[in-house]
Amino acid sequence: MELLSSLGDGFAVALTFQNLGLALLGCFLGTIMGALPGLGPSNGVAILIPLAFSLGLGATPALILLTSVYYGAMYGGRISSILLNIPGDEPAMMTCLDGYPMARKGQAGEALALSGLASFVGAFIATWGLVFLAPQLVKVALLFGPAEYFALFVLAFATLGGISSTNQAKSAFAAALGLGLAMIGVDTQTGVPRFTFGEVHLYDGIDFLVAIVGLFALSEVFIFLEHRGTDKDASTGPKIEIGRIIPSWSMIRSCIPTMGRTSILGFIAGVLPGAGASLGSFISYSMEKRLVDRENTFGTGDPRGVAAPEAGNNAAAGGALVPMLALGVPGSGTTAVLLAVLLSLNITPGPLLFTENPDVVWGLIAALFIGNFMLLALNIPMVGLFTRVLMVPPRILMPIVAMISFVGIYGISGSSFDLMVMVLFGIAGWVLRKLDVPLVPVILGTLLGNEMEVNMRRAVTISDGDYSVLASSPLTLILWTIAIVGFVLPMIMGKLLKRRMQLAREKEEEGELID
C-alpha cells in the first residue's frame, strides 16, 4: 500500500499542465528522433538536454521531458526499420527481420501499429517492474559500504559494453579515457589542481553536459559533414505504401502471449547493468523464434517476429532505469546520459533518492505511465506524419542539431570556453566513432570517476591502508566476480551473437533477391 500511495503522490506531481505538456512534447520529439536512422535515444536525449536547461526547468519537469524523449525514441526506432529496412538504432535491428517483409507484403501500416502496441505493452510492464523492484533494490543498497560501491562501479564499467560487444579492449580504453577526464580539476581531498595546465576554467572539472552534447550531438554533425553527398538523401522517403493501419484482432490475439513473455525477458535484461535494449531485443526475438516458430515463418513477415523484439527492447529500456535510480549506476547508454542530468541538477541517484527526493522519483515514474499512453495514442493515428519525417534531408536536420547544441550550452553556462570544450569533445567523439571506440564508457567514466575515487579512498582509509578491503566482504567478492564474468563473456559470446544477427540479415536479403 505504501508503494501505491507514493505512486499516487507521483501522479499528483505529474498531472500538472506543465508536466503533461512536457511529456507530450518529449514523446513527440522522441518518436521523430527515433525514426531518423542513426540518432537513437542516446543522441536524442543529448540533443535536447540544452533545451531543458535553457527553459529553466526544475528537476522533475526536466527529467519528465528527457525520459519521455527516451521512451519516444525507443518507439520511433521501428519506423525506419519497417519501412526502409534501416534500423533507427541498434535495438531496432531485430525488427527489420520481419517488419520489412510485412511492409513488402502491403502490411506496413499493420506492422507499425502492431509494433507500437508491443512497445506499449513492454514499456507498461517495465514501468510496473520499476515501481516494485527499485524500492526493494534500495533496501539492499543501504547495506553497501565504500568498498561495495567501488566494486559496483567497477561492475558498471566492466559490463556497460553489453553482451553484444566484441572488442572489450576498446571499451576498456574508453572507460580509462573517461576516468582520466574525471580527474581534471581540484582534488577534493588535497586541494591540489590536477591536469588543469594553469587554466582556471578547468579547476571545477569537465562539465558533464558539455561533454555529452559534444560527444553525441556534435559528433553526429561531423559524421554527416564527412559523408555528405555519399549517402542516400533522406528526401527520397519511404518507397512502401502504409496501407491498412489497424491490424486485425486475430493478428493481435496471436501476438499477446509473445508480448507478455518477451516483456518480462526484456525487463530482466534491462535491469542487468550494461545489457541494455540491444540484448533485450535480441534474446526476445531468439527465444520467441525457438518457442513458437513451428512453420519457419520468422524472417518472412511473421507478426510475432515484430512484436517480440519491440516488446523486449522497450521493456529493457524501462528496466535500465532501475539500477540508475536505486543504485546510481546506469543500466544503459541513455540512462548514463540521464544520470548526468540528475547530477547536474544536484540530485544524487541512489538509495537516498527515494527518501530525500520522493517527488522527483515518483513524479518521474508516474510520468512514464502517462507518457506511455500518450505514445500509444500518438503512434497509431499519426503513423503517416511520423513516416514523413524520414523525408527530411540531413542537410536541414544537422544545422538544427548544431544550433540547439551551441545555443543551449551557452544559455546554461554563458561561457565561450565551454563552447570551445564542446567542439573539442565533438571532434574527439568523431575520431572515436571512426575508430569504433564506444562513447558511453567515456561518459560513464566522467560521471562516476570522482565517486569511484572517493569510495576507494574511504575504504582504504577505514582499513588503515589495507587495499585488500576492496575485495574482503562476500558482497564485494560477488560484485567482482560478476564484473570479471561480464568483461570476459562478451569476448567469448559477443562474436557468436553478432554472427547470428548477421546471418539472419543475410537470409532476409537472400529472400528479397529470390522475390
Short mmCIF file of N, CA and C in Angstrom, two decimals, residues 39 214 216-231 393-403 406 423 426-427 430 433-434:
data_model
loop_
_atom_site.label_atom_id
_atom_site.label_comp_id
_atom_site.label_asym_id
_atom_site.label_seq_id
_atom_site.Cartn_x
_atom_site.Cartn_y
_atom_site.Cartn_z
N LEU A 39 20.25 8.40 -35.20
CA LEU A 39 20.20 9.23 -34.00
C LEU A 39 20.02 8.36 -32.75
N GLY A 214 28.75 17.38 -26.75
CA GLY A 214 29.82 17.33 -27.73
C GLY A 214 30.02 15.94 -28.30
N PHE A 216 28.04 13.26 -28.33
CA PHE A 216 26.91 12.65 -29.03
C PHE A 216 26.37 13.54 -30.15
N ALA A 217 25.92 14.75 -29.80
CA ALA A 217 25.23 15.58 -30.78
C ALA A 217 26.18 16.14 -31.83
N LEU A 218 27.27 16.80 -31.40
CA LEU A 218 28.17 17.43 -32.37
C LEU A 218 28.92 16.40 -33.21
N SER A 219 29.28 15.26 -32.60
CA SER A 219 29.96 14.24 -33.40
C SER A 219 29.06 13.73 -34.52
N GLU A 220 27.74 13.71 -34.27
CA GLU A 220 26.80 13.31 -35.33
C GLU A 220 26.85 14.30 -36.49
N VAL A 221 26.99 15.60 -36.16
CA VAL A 221 27.10 16.63 -37.20
C VAL A 221 28.38 16.42 -38.01
N PHE A 222 29.49 16.13 -37.32
CA PHE A 222 30.76 15.91 -38.02
C PHE A 222 30.70 14.67 -38.91
N ILE A 223 30.03 13.61 -38.43
CA ILE A 223 29.86 12.41 -39.25
C ILE A 223 29.09 12.75 -40.52
N PHE A 224 28.05 13.58 -40.38
CA PHE A 224 27.28 13.99 -41.56
C PHE A 224 28.14 14.79 -42.53
N LEU A 225 28.94 15.73 -42.00
CA LEU A 225 29.80 16.55 -42.87
C LEU A 225 30.80 15.68 -43.63
N GLU A 226 31.24 14.62 -42.96
CA GLU A 226 32.20 13.73 -43.62
C GLU A 226 31.55 12.96 -44.77
N HIS A 227 30.31 12.54 -44.57
CA HIS A 227 29.66 11.66 -45.55
C HIS A 227 28.68 12.38 -46.46
N ARG A 228 28.58 13.69 -46.36
CA ARG A 228 27.59 14.40 -47.16
C ARG A 228 27.86 14.17 -48.65
N GLY A 229 26.78 13.89 -49.34
CA GLY A 229 26.88 13.65 -50.77
C GLY A 229 27.16 12.20 -51.13
N THR A 230 27.55 11.39 -50.11
CA THR A 230 27.83 9.99 -50.41
C THR A 230 26.70 9.07 -49.98
N ASP A 231 25.88 9.52 -49.02
CA ASP A 231 24.77 8.70 -48.55
C ASP A 231 23.51 9.03 -49.33
N PRO A 393 15.67 16.04 -45.28
CA PRO A 393 17.07 15.84 -45.66
C PRO A 393 18.01 16.14 -44.50
N PRO A 394 19.07 15.34 -44.34
CA PRO A 394 20.04 15.61 -43.27
C PRO A 394 20.65 17.01 -43.36
N ARG A 395 20.74 17.58 -44.57
CA ARG A 395 21.32 18.92 -44.70
C ARG A 395 20.47 19.98 -44.01
N ILE A 396 19.22 19.68 -43.75
CA ILE A 396 18.35 20.58 -42.99
C ILE A 396 18.37 20.22 -41.51
N LEU A 397 18.40 18.92 -41.22
CA LEU A 397 18.33 18.46 -39.84
C LEU A 397 19.59 18.79 -39.05
N MET A 398 20.76 18.55 -39.63
CA MET A 398 22.01 18.69 -38.87
C MET A 398 22.32 20.13 -38.44
N PRO A 399 22.06 21.15 -39.27
CA PRO A 399 22.25 22.52 -38.77
C PRO A 399 21.35 22.84 -37.57
N ILE A 400 20.16 22.26 -37.54
CA ILE A 400 19.27 22.48 -36.39
C ILE A 400 19.88 21.86 -35.13
N VAL A 401 20.44 20.64 -35.30
CA VAL A 401 21.10 19.97 -34.16
C VAL A 401 22.26 20.82 -33.65
N ALA A 402 23.08 21.35 -34.56
CA ALA A 402 24.22 22.18 -34.16
C ALA A 402 23.75 23.45 -33.46
N MET A 403 22.69 24.06 -33.99
CA MET A 403 22.19 25.31 -33.39
C MET A 403 21.69 25.07 -31.96
N PHE A 406 24.77 24.59 -29.56
CA PHE A 406 25.53 25.80 -29.21
C PHE A 406 24.70 26.77 -28.37
N VAL A 423 33.16 21.78 -28.66
CA VAL A 423 33.64 21.49 -30.02
C VAL A 423 34.77 20.46 -29.97
N GLY A 426 33.28 17.23 -29.50
CA GLY A 426 32.66 16.80 -30.75
C GLY A 426 33.67 16.18 -31.70
N ILE A 427 34.84 16.83 -31.82
CA ILE A 427 35.90 16.29 -32.67
C ILE A 427 36.40 14.95 -32.12
N TRP A 430 33.92 12.29 -32.86
CA TRP A 430 34.01 11.90 -34.27
C TRP A 430 35.18 10.93 -34.49
N ARG A 433 34.42 7.52 -32.89
CA ARG A 433 33.46 6.75 -33.69
C ARG A 433 34.11 6.21 -34.95
N LYS A 434 35.04 6.96 -35.52
CA LYS A 434 35.77 6.47 -36.70
C LYS A 434 36.60 5.24 -36.33
#
